[in-house]
Amino acid sequence: MSSEGPHETPDTIPLGSIPSGSNPRPVCFQCRKPEQRGATKYKRCSGCELALYCSKTCQREAWPTHKRVCVGKAPAGGTSAQRSQRIPDPVAARYGFKSTIALCQGVCTWAETHNYALTQICSVTAILEGGIDANLADNRVLLFQLTVGCNNEGDGNPSELFKLGAISICPQDVLDELEYDCRGWDEQRDALARPHARDPRFAGMIRTMFTVVGQNVSTTYHLPVFRLRSGASTATTDEARALLEDVREICAECIDHGAVLGPPDAYYPPWQARTRVLMQRGKRWDLCPLADNGAIFWDTVLGPVLAYRRPLQSGLSPREVFRKYYTVL
């Protein structure tokens, strides 16, 4: 597996925004046309202040659907009195968000924060569940079920907004059954694939969908998949499968603890993923390294938790699992 993996998680994440890496250019919520560099910037919905539109025509056409997820029920651009009477979506409010679309925004920000760990999970799952090449050829979709994390107040720590539930790979038909609007997916996939084009282990981008349990909301994403260092796209031995299962469990546990993994640093052994946490400074969240690059966390927190909740199949310690993952497979 490439130790570089996906693009680096930015050191600072703005509150309540989707970092640029998750979608290189803003996209109109109605026609899905990307904003052109140097052209007029897209306008935000005055209700939820999240949805972007390239024109008033697109905003009007989107309203019959958008009003179900916007903060209020008055048309976007209404009077100040109408806007002041808008109330939060009661279901989304249970999760600490003002609207359904704000909940979707929270999922995107959380996914961007944990991009590296999610990419490892994505690659490992594709390898274990039929192989990378077969999954890409069949345009299968990686599904993540999420539950609300320990910090569920929409403006809280982005790394702790959600916890991982079930993970599975499904046929593309699942999107048709959900009547999901896939416009713009190909453009998003191509844009997100460009940074990895020169990596010899990069195999492609897999469609990803996050669903929040208890909330009828799905958010789409694209994650890169990487072959193993040997060039293999499948696990051919029981030992390799056990090690990859352990990598997936370790990444999931780090995400659930709010620990942000990143590619190994040149200043540390090549087998040790960088481990950081988000700390709030004013209106921003900064990624701060843990002592000894997270060695204490891996040995005294992650190891015992996994031994109790998710015993590792390989019988190795978490750090030894990642050493083999980076240097042997």
GROMACS .gro file of C-alpha atoms in nm:
model
  329
    1MET     CA    1   0.000   0.000   0.000
    2SER     CA    2   0.127   0.344  -0.075
    3SER     CA    3   0.252   0.510   0.237
    4GLU     CA    4   0.164   0.843   0.083
    5GLY     CA    5  -0.199   0.751   0.021
    6PRO     CA    6  -0.442   1.034  -0.053
    7HIS     CA    7  -0.381   1.405  -0.035
    8GLU     CA    8  -0.263   1.532   0.300
    9THR     CA    9  -0.527   1.642   0.548
   10PRO     CA   10  -0.490   2.020   0.586
   11ASP     CA   11  -0.340   2.138   0.914
   12THR     CA   12  -0.633   2.371   0.973
   13ILE     CA   13  -1.002   2.301   0.912
   14PRO     CA   14  -1.249   2.594   0.905
   15LEU     CA   15  -1.553   2.557   1.128
   16GLY     CA   16  -1.865   2.445   0.944
   17SER     CA   17  -1.712   2.421   0.599
   18ILE     CA   18  -1.615   2.147   0.357
   19PRO     CA   19  -1.238   2.160   0.304
   20SER     CA   20  -1.138   2.207  -0.057
   21GLY     CA   21  -0.997   1.857  -0.094
   22SER     CA   22  -1.339   1.692  -0.081
   23ASN     CA   23  -1.451   1.876  -0.395
   24PRO     CA   24  -1.192   2.083  -0.584
   25ARG     CA   25  -1.448   2.333  -0.719
   26PRO     CA   26  -1.789   2.439  -0.585
   27VAL     CA   27  -2.077   2.272  -0.771
   28CYS     CA   28  -2.427   2.404  -0.834
   29PHE     CA   29  -2.671   2.203  -0.620
   30GLN     CA   30  -2.920   2.192  -0.908
   31CYS     CA   31  -2.738   2.147  -1.242
   32ARG     CA   32  -2.413   2.018  -1.084
   33LYS     CA   33  -2.207   2.247  -1.308
   34PRO     CA   34  -1.872   2.329  -1.141
   35GLU     CA   35  -1.785   2.689  -1.072
   36GLN     CA   36  -1.535   2.819  -1.327
   37ARG     CA   37  -1.216   2.976  -1.197
   38GLY     CA   38  -1.218   3.350  -1.246
   39ALA     CA   39  -1.593   3.358  -1.319
   40THR     CA   40  -1.872   3.492  -1.099
   41LYS     CA   41  -1.883   3.301  -0.772
   42TYR     CA   42  -2.191   3.090  -0.699
   43LYS     CA   43  -2.448   3.230  -0.455
   44ARG     CA   44  -2.549   3.058  -0.132
   45CYS     CA   45  -2.904   2.983  -0.027
   46SER     CA   46  -3.001   3.252   0.226
   47GLY     CA   47  -3.191   2.996   0.432
   48CYS     CA   48  -2.938   2.722   0.506
   49GLU     CA   49  -2.637   2.921   0.383
   50LEU     CA   50  -2.491   2.596   0.250
   51ALA     CA   51  -2.648   2.515  -0.088
   52LEU     CA   52  -2.477   2.684  -0.383
   53TYR     CA   53  -2.643   2.788  -0.708
   54CYS     CA   54  -2.502   2.916  -1.037
   55SER     CA   55  -2.813   3.119  -1.117
   56LYS     CA   56  -3.154   3.226  -0.988
   57THR     CA   57  -3.309   2.988  -1.238
   58CYS     CA   58  -3.135   2.689  -1.081
   59GLN     CA   59  -3.228   2.811  -0.734
   60ARG     CA   60  -3.598   2.833  -0.828
   61GLU     CA   61  -3.593   2.491  -0.996
   62ALA     CA   62  -3.425   2.334  -0.692
   63TRP     CA   63  -3.659   2.482  -0.432
   64PRO     CA   64  -3.935   2.212  -0.442
   65THR     CA   65  -3.670   1.958  -0.337
   66HIS     CA   66  -3.435   2.180  -0.140
   67LYS     CA   67  -3.708   2.313   0.089
   68ARG     CA   68  -3.730   1.968   0.251
   69VAL     CA   69  -3.371   1.995   0.376
   70CYS     CA   70  -3.329   2.372   0.414
   71VAL     CA   71  -3.342   2.537   0.757
   72GLY     CA   72  -3.685   2.687   0.699
   73LYS     CA   73  -3.986   2.651   0.473
   74ALA     CA   74  -3.997   3.004   0.332
   75PRO     CA   75  -3.850   3.035  -0.019
   76ALA     CA   76  -3.482   3.128  -0.034
   77GLY     CA   77  -3.444   3.502  -0.065
   78GLY     CA   78  -3.763   3.577   0.132
   79THR     CA   79  -3.803   3.873   0.365
   80SER     CA   80  -3.606   3.901   0.689
   81ALA     CA   81  -3.930   3.839   0.879
   82GLN     CA   82  -3.981   3.513   0.691
   83ARG     CA   83  -3.624   3.405   0.755
   84SER     CA   84  -3.647   3.484   1.125
   85GLN     CA   85  -3.946   3.251   1.156
   86ARG     CA   86  -3.760   2.953   1.014
   87ILE     CA   87  -3.711   2.671   1.258
   88PRO     CA   88  -3.454   2.388   1.253
   89ASP     CA   89  -3.541   2.050   1.107
   90PRO     CA   90  -3.657   1.862   1.422
   91VAL     CA   91  -3.494   1.535   1.314
   92ALA     CA   92  -3.158   1.693   1.226
   93ALA     CA   93  -3.180   1.901   1.545
   94ARG     CA   94  -3.175   1.579   1.747
   95TYR     CA   95  -2.823   1.530   1.612
   96GLY     CA   96  -2.717   1.888   1.687
   97PHE     CA   97  -2.761   2.028   1.334
   98LYS     CA   98  -2.988   2.310   1.219
   99SER     CA   99  -3.096   2.132   0.902
  100THR     CA  100  -3.059   1.813   0.705
  101ILE     CA  101  -2.823   1.980   0.463
  102ALA     CA  102  -2.608   2.096   0.757
  103LEU     CA  103  -2.597   1.733   0.870
  104CYS     CA  104  -2.473   1.634   0.523
  105GLN     CA  105  -2.212   1.908   0.546
  106GLY     CA  106  -2.099   1.767   0.878
  107VAL     CA  107  -2.054   1.422   0.723
  108CYS     CA  108  -1.841   1.571   0.444
  109THR     CA  109  -1.622   1.761   0.689
  110TRP     CA  110  -1.583   1.451   0.909
  111ALA     CA  111  -1.494   1.238   0.605
  112GLU     CA  112  -1.238   1.493   0.486
  113THR     CA  113  -1.081   1.506   0.831
  114HIS     CA  114  -1.040   1.126   0.836
  115ASN     CA  115  -0.956   1.102   0.465
  116TYR     CA  116  -0.636   0.900   0.515
  117ALA     CA  117  -0.789   0.640   0.748
  118LEU     CA  118  -1.102   0.609   0.531
  119THR     CA  119  -0.881   0.557   0.225
  120GLN     CA  120  -0.700   0.270   0.398
  121ILE     CA  121  -1.037   0.118   0.491
  122CYS     CA  122  -1.160   0.165   0.134
  123SER     CA  123  -0.855  -0.001  -0.022
  124VAL     CA  124  -0.850  -0.289   0.226
  125THR     CA  125  -1.223  -0.354   0.189
  126ALA     CA  126  -1.194  -0.359  -0.191
  127ILE     CA  127  -0.904  -0.606  -0.166
  128LEU     CA  128  -1.087  -0.835   0.077
  129GLU     CA  129  -1.429  -0.821  -0.091
  130GLY     CA  130  -1.360  -0.957  -0.438
  131GLY     CA  131  -1.045  -0.764  -0.525
  132ILE     CA  132  -0.980  -0.406  -0.637
  133ASP     CA  133  -0.997  -0.468  -1.012
  134ALA     CA  134  -1.332  -0.651  -0.995
  135ASN     CA  135  -1.490  -0.384  -0.774
  136LEU     CA  136  -1.377  -0.100  -1.001
  137ALA     CA  137  -1.482  -0.284  -1.317
  138ASP     CA  138  -1.832  -0.341  -1.177
  139ASN     CA  139  -1.861   0.021  -1.051
  140ARG     CA  140  -1.948  -0.105  -0.705
  141VAL     CA  141  -2.032   0.134  -0.424
  142LEU     CA  142  -1.869   0.136  -0.082
  143LEU     CA  143  -2.131   0.196   0.188
  144PHE     CA  144  -2.051   0.333   0.535
  145GLN     CA  145  -2.316   0.341   0.806
  146LEU     CA  146  -2.253   0.614   1.062
  147THR     CA  147  -2.382   0.679   1.410
  148VAL     CA  148  -2.358   1.006   1.598
  149GLY     CA  149  -2.025   1.047   1.775
  150CYS     CA  150  -1.939   1.181   2.118
  151ASN     CA  151  -1.943   1.537   1.985
  152ASN     CA  152  -2.271   1.583   1.797
  153GLU     CA  153  -2.314   1.959   1.817
  154GLY     CA  154  -2.279   2.070   1.453
  155ASP     CA  155  -2.009   2.324   1.541
  156GLY     CA  156  -1.807   2.073   1.745
  157ASN     CA  157  -1.487   1.884   1.680
  158PRO     CA  158  -1.509   1.762   1.316
  159SER     CA  159  -1.313   1.445   1.398
  160GLU     CA  160  -1.568   1.333   1.658
  161LEU     CA  161  -1.898   1.408   1.483
  162PHE     CA  162  -1.965   1.046   1.382
  163LYS     CA  163  -1.861   0.689   1.451
  164LEU     CA  164  -1.828   0.408   1.199
  165GLY     CA  165  -2.087   0.133   1.184
  166ALA     CA  166  -2.125  -0.136   0.919
  167ILE     CA  167  -1.902  -0.123   0.609
  168SER     CA  168  -1.996  -0.306   0.289
  169ILE     CA  169  -1.950  -0.303  -0.089
  170CYS     CA  170  -2.269  -0.320  -0.293
  171PRO     CA  171  -2.360  -0.329  -0.664
  172GLN     CA  172  -2.428   0.003  -0.832
  173ASP     CA  173  -2.795  -0.098  -0.844
  174VAL     CA  174  -2.828   0.016  -0.483
  175LEU     CA  175  -2.810   0.376  -0.605
  176ASP     CA  176  -3.085   0.312  -0.859
  177GLU     CA  177  -3.305   0.158  -0.586
  178LEU     CA  178  -3.250   0.468  -0.373
  179GLU     CA  179  -3.325   0.687  -0.678
  180TYR     CA  180  -3.004   0.871  -0.599
  181ASP     CA  181  -2.907   1.162  -0.823
  182CYS     CA  182  -2.557   1.079  -0.954
  183ARG     CA  183  -2.510   1.382  -1.177
  184GLY     CA  184  -2.162   1.527  -1.150
  185TRP     CA  185  -2.007   1.212  -1.003
  186ASP     CA  186  -1.777   1.152  -1.300
  187GLU     CA  187  -1.642   1.507  -1.286
  188GLN     CA  188  -1.584   1.481  -0.913
  189ARG     CA  189  -1.412   1.143  -0.955
  190ASP     CA  190  -1.176   1.270  -1.226
  191ALA     CA  191  -1.083   1.582  -1.028
  192LEU     CA  192  -1.008   1.386  -0.711
  193ALA     CA  193  -0.807   1.124  -0.902
  194ARG     CA  194  -0.558   1.369  -1.053
  195PRO     CA  195  -0.333   1.405  -0.743
  196HIS     CA  196  -0.277   1.026  -0.745
  197ALA     CA  197  -0.218   0.977  -1.117
  198ARG     CA  198   0.160   0.933  -1.082
  199ASP     CA  199   0.141   0.684  -0.797
  200PRO     CA  200   0.210   0.339  -0.948
  201ARG     CA  201  -0.009   0.173  -0.684
  202PHE     CA  202  -0.312   0.392  -0.751
  203ALA     CA  203  -0.588   0.177  -0.904
  204GLY     CA  204  -0.878   0.422  -0.931
  205MET     CA  205  -1.159   0.592  -0.742
  206ILE     CA  206  -1.447   0.406  -0.582
  207ARG     CA  207  -1.790   0.559  -0.528
  208THR     CA  208  -1.866   0.594  -0.162
  209MET     CA  209  -2.188   0.664   0.024
  210PHE     CA  210  -2.225   0.760   0.390
  211THR     CA  211  -2.561   0.708   0.557
  212VAL     CA  212  -2.649   0.826   0.907
  213VAL     CA  213  -2.843   0.567   1.106
  214GLY     CA  214  -3.183   0.701   1.212
  215GLN     CA  215  -3.174   0.982   0.957
  216ASN     CA  216  -3.295   0.940   0.600
  217VAL     CA  217  -2.985   1.110   0.462
  218SER     CA  218  -2.706   0.985   0.235
  219THR     CA  219  -2.396   1.177   0.134
  220THR     CA  220  -2.176   1.073  -0.157
  221TYR     CA  221  -1.802   1.089  -0.185
  222HIS     CA  222  -1.513   0.939  -0.384
  223LEU     CA  223  -1.218   0.761  -0.226
  224PRO     CA  224  -0.899   0.640  -0.396
  225VAL     CA  225  -0.799   0.274  -0.383
  226PHE     CA  226  -0.437   0.156  -0.382
  227ARG     CA  227  -0.288  -0.183  -0.461
  228LEU     CA  228  -0.051  -0.351  -0.219
  229ARG     CA  229   0.323  -0.285  -0.239
  230SER     CA  230   0.360  -0.612  -0.430
  231GLY     CA  231   0.117  -0.481  -0.692
  232ALA     CA  232  -0.149  -0.733  -0.587
  233SER     CA  233  -0.514  -0.625  -0.584
  234THR     CA  234  -0.636  -0.929  -0.387
  235ALA     CA  235  -0.528  -1.108  -0.069
  236THR     CA  236  -0.412  -1.459  -0.160
  237THR     CA  237  -0.317  -1.599   0.181
  238ASP     CA  238  -0.496  -1.632   0.514
  239GLU     CA  239  -0.210  -1.441   0.680
  240ALA     CA  240  -0.251  -1.148   0.442
  241ARG     CA  241  -0.629  -1.144   0.489
  242ALA     CA  242  -0.593  -1.145   0.869
  243LEU     CA  243  -0.345  -0.857   0.855
  244LEU     CA  244  -0.570  -0.651   0.626
  245GLU     CA  245  -0.872  -0.716   0.849
  246ASP     CA  246  -0.665  -0.583   1.138
  247VAL     CA  247  -0.567  -0.269   0.944
  248ARG     CA  248  -0.935  -0.201   0.884
  249GLU     CA  249  -1.022  -0.247   1.251
  250ILE     CA  250  -0.735  -0.024   1.368
  251CYS     CA  251  -0.832   0.256   1.130
  252ALA     CA  252  -1.196   0.232   1.240
  253GLU     CA  253  -1.100   0.247   1.607
  254CYS     CA  254  -0.875   0.550   1.550
  255ILE     CA  255  -1.163   0.728   1.376
  256ASP     CA  256  -1.400   0.646   1.662
  257HIS     CA  257  -1.146   0.793   1.908
  258GLY     CA  258  -1.113   1.113   1.706
  259ALA     CA  259  -0.749   1.035   1.623
  260VAL     CA  260  -0.660   1.170   1.278
  261LEU     CA  261  -0.422   0.939   1.092
  262GLY     CA  262  -0.189   1.058   0.818
  263PRO     CA  263   0.085   0.912   0.599
  264PRO     CA  264   0.418   0.829   0.768
  265ASP     CA  265   0.652   1.121   0.824
  266ALA     CA  266   1.014   1.117   0.709
  267TYR     CA  267   1.120   1.193   1.067
  268TYR     CA  268   0.965   0.874   1.202
  269PRO     CA  269   1.000   0.503   1.119
  270PRO     CA  270   0.832   0.423   0.783
  271TRP     CA  271   0.580   0.191   0.947
  272GLN     CA  272   0.429   0.446   1.184
  273ALA     CA  273   0.129   0.644   1.060
  274ARG     CA  274   0.122   1.001   1.182
  275THR     CA  275  -0.137   1.042   1.456
  276ARG     CA  276  -0.282   1.381   1.544
  277VAL     CA  277  -0.585   1.532   1.715
  278LEU     CA  278  -0.789   1.843   1.643
  279MET     CA  279  -0.772   2.128   1.891
  280GLN     CA  280  -0.988   2.440   1.864
  281ARG     CA  281  -0.816   2.776   1.838
  282GLY     CA  282  -1.060   3.058   1.792
  283LYS     CA  283  -1.286   2.970   1.501
  284ARG     CA  284  -1.057   2.706   1.356
  285TRP     CA  285  -0.953   2.352   1.435
  286ASP     CA  286  -0.580   2.283   1.419
  287LEU     CA  287  -0.424   1.940   1.377
  288CYS     CA  288  -0.177   1.889   1.660
  289PRO     CA  289   0.065   1.594   1.683
  290LEU     CA  290   0.049   1.362   1.979
  291ALA     CA  291   0.355   1.300   2.195
  292ASP     CA  292   0.604   1.061   2.030
  293ASN     CA  293   0.391   1.072   1.715
  294GLY     CA  294   0.113   0.891   1.898
  295ALA     CA  295   0.322   0.603   2.037
  296ILE     CA  296   0.157   0.634   2.380
  297PHE     CA  297  -0.190   0.639   2.220
  298TRP     CA  298  -0.114   0.330   2.008
  299ASP     CA  299   0.035   0.131   2.296
  300THR     CA  300  -0.165   0.234   2.602
  301VAL     CA  301  -0.503   0.327   2.452
  302LEU     CA  302  -0.551   0.166   2.112
  303GLY     CA  303  -0.390  -0.168   2.199
  304PRO     CA  304  -0.598  -0.243   2.512
  305VAL     CA  305  -0.923  -0.115   2.354
  306LEU     CA  306  -0.878  -0.339   2.052
  307ALA     CA  307  -0.787  -0.635   2.271
  308TYR     CA  308  -1.118  -0.589   2.454
  309ARG     CA  309  -1.354  -0.478   2.176
  310ARG     CA  310  -1.202  -0.592   1.847
  311PRO     CA  311  -0.933  -0.859   1.901
  312LEU     CA  312  -0.679  -0.848   1.617
  313GLN     CA  313  -0.680  -1.164   1.405
  314SER     CA  314  -0.306  -1.157   1.336
  315GLY     CA  315  -0.214  -1.166   1.704
  316LEU     CA  316   0.017  -0.868   1.652
  317SER     CA  317   0.017  -0.531   1.826
  318PRO     CA  318  -0.142  -0.239   1.635
  319ARG     CA  319   0.197  -0.085   1.557
  320GLU     CA  320   0.336  -0.418   1.436
  321VAL     CA  321   0.031  -0.462   1.211
  322PHE     CA  322   0.100  -0.127   1.043
  323ARG     CA  323   0.472  -0.202   1.015
  324LYS     CA  324   0.392  -0.513   0.812
  325TYR     CA  325   0.119  -0.331   0.620
  326TYR     CA  326   0.366  -0.066   0.505
  327THR     CA  327   0.676  -0.280   0.452
  328VAL     CA  328   0.576  -0.642   0.379
  329LEU     CA  329   0.244  -0.671   0.192
   0.00000   0.00000   0.00000
